[in-house]
Every structure is written in structure tokens, then in C-alpha cells.
One Martini backbone bead per residue (centre of mass of N, CA, C, O) as a GRO file, in nm:
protein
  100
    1UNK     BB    1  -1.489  -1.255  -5.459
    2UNK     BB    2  -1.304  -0.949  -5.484
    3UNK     BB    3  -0.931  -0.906  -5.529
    4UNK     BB    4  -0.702  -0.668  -5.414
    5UNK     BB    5  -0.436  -0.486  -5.474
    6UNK     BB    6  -0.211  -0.368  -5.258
    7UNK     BB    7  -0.005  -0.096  -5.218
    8UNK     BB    8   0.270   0.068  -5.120
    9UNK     BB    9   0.339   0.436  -5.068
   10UNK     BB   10   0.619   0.396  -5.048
   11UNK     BB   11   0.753   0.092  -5.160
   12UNK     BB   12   0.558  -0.078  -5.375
   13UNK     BB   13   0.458  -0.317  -5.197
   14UNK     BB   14   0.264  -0.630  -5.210
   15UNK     BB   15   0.370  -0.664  -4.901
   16UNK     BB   16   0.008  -0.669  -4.734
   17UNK     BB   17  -0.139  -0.609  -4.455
   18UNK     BB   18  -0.373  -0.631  -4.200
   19UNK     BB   19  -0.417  -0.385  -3.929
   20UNK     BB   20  -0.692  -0.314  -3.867
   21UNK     BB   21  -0.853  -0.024  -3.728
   22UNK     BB   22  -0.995   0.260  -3.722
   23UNK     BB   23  -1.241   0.450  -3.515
   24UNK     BB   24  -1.426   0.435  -3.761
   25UNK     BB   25  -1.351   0.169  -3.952
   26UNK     BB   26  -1.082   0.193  -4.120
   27UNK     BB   27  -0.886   0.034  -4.246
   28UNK     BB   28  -0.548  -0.123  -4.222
   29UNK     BB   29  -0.199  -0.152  -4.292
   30UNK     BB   30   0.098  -0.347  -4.333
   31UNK     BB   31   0.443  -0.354  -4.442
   32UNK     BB   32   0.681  -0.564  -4.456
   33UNK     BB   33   0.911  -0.404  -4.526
   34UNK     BB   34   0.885  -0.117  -4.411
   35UNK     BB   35   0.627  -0.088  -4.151
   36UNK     BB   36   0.403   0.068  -4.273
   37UNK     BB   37   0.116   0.242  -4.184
   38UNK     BB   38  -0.179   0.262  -4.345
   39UNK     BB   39  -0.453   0.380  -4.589
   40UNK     BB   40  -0.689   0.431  -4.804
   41UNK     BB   41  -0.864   0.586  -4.613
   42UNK     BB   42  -0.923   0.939  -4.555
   43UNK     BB   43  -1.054   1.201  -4.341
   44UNK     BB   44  -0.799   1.359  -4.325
   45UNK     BB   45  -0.674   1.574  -4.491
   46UNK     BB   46  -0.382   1.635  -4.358
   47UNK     BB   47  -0.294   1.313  -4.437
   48UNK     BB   48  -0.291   1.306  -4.730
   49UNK     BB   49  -0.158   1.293  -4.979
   50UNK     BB   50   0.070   1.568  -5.062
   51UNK     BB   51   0.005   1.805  -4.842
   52UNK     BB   52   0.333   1.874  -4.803
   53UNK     BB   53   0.346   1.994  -5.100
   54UNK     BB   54   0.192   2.212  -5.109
   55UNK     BB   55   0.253   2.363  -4.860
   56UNK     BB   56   0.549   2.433  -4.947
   57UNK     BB   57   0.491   2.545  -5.171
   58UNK     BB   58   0.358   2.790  -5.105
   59UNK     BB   59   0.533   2.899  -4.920
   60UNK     BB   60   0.737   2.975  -5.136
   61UNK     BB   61   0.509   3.145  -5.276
   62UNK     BB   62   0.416   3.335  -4.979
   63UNK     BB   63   0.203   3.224  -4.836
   64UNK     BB   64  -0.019   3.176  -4.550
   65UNK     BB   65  -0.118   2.996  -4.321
   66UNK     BB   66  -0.427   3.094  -4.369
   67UNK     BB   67  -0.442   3.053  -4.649
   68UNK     BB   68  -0.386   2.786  -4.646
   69UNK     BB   69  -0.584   2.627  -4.478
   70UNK     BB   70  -0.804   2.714  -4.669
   71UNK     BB   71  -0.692   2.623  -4.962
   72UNK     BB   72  -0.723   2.303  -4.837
   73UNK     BB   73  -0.875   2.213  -4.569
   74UNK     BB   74  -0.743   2.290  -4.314
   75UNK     BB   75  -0.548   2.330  -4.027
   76UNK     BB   76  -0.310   2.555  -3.923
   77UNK     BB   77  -0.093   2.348  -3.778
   78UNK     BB   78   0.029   2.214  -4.009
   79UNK     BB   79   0.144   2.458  -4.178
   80UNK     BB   80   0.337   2.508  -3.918
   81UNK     BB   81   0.489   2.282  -3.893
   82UNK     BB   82   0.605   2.273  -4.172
   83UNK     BB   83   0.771   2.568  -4.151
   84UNK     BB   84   0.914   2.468  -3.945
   85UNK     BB   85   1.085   2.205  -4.042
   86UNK     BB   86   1.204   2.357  -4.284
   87UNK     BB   87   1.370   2.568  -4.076
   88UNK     BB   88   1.532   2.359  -3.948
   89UNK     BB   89   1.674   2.212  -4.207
   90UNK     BB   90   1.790   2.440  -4.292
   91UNK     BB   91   1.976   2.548  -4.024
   92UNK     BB   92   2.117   2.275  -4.023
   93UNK     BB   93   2.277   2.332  -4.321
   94UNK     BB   94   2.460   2.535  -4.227
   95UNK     BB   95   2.750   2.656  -4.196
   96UNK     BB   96   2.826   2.576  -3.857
   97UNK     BB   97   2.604   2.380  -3.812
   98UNK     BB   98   2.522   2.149  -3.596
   99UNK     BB   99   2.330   1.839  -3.649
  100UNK     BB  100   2.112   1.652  -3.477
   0.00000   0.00000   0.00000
């Protein structure tokens, strides 16, 4: 039997455990370190590693939400929430306003 060696993709920490299945039946992982728990594979496309750096990229050059979804193969939502988080992060940082 081959045994693979996961690290975590948030800290490449390589104290990783099994943490059960999700409802498809793909493992779960759970880092000892950071307790984040992650997926070797997803089927949600906006789920996917890098989806969140493209979505902000797209919007930064102009991209519509709808544009931005079609070329992705993701869902409006996604699309949408990234760019409300941007600008709520932009407003936040503003001189004279108070950050949550």
C-alpha cells in the first residue's frame, strides 16, 4: 500500500489528519497546526485554490460580475461577494473611518 505525504495548503505544515468525508464522499483533511480543514479535491469550482485571486483580478481590469462568472465557471454569487468584500476592506481603510 503507497502512502502520500499531504501537506496543508494554507501553512505546509505536514501534521495532517483524516477528518472524515464530505457528502460526495471526498476525504477531509485537518491541519494540526493552523486546524484548517481542506479537501484534496473539490468539485465546487469556486472552491478550487487561486479562484479568489482571479475573481479580484478580472474585477480590478474591468470585468463584469456576469462576464467574470461565464469565464470562470463559477456561479454570480461568488463573483458578487468578492467584490462587496473588496470594497468593504477599500472603505474600511480609509482615512477617518473606523474599522471593524
Amino acid at each position: 500500500m503507497a502512502s502520500v505525504n499531504i501537506h496543508c495548503p494554507r501553512c505546509q505544515s505536514a501534521q495532517v489528519y483524516r477528518h472524515g468525508q464530505n457528502p460526495k464522499g471526498h476525504d477531509r483533511f485537518r491541519c494540526r497546526d493552523c486546524h484548517r480543514v481542506f479537501q484534496l479535491t473539490y468539485t465546487y469550482e469556486a472552491r478550487k485554490p487561486g479562484i479568489k485571486e482571479l475573481i479580484t483580478e478580472m474585477a480590478f481590469n474591468g470585468a463584469g460580475v456576469r462576464d467574470t462568472a461565464r469565464t470562470l465557471k463559477i456561479g454570480m454569487v461568488m463573483p458578487l461577494i468578492s467584490v462587496f468584500q473588496l470594497t468593504y476592506t477599500y472603505e474600511a481603510r480609509k482615512p477617518g473611518i473606523k474599522a471593524p
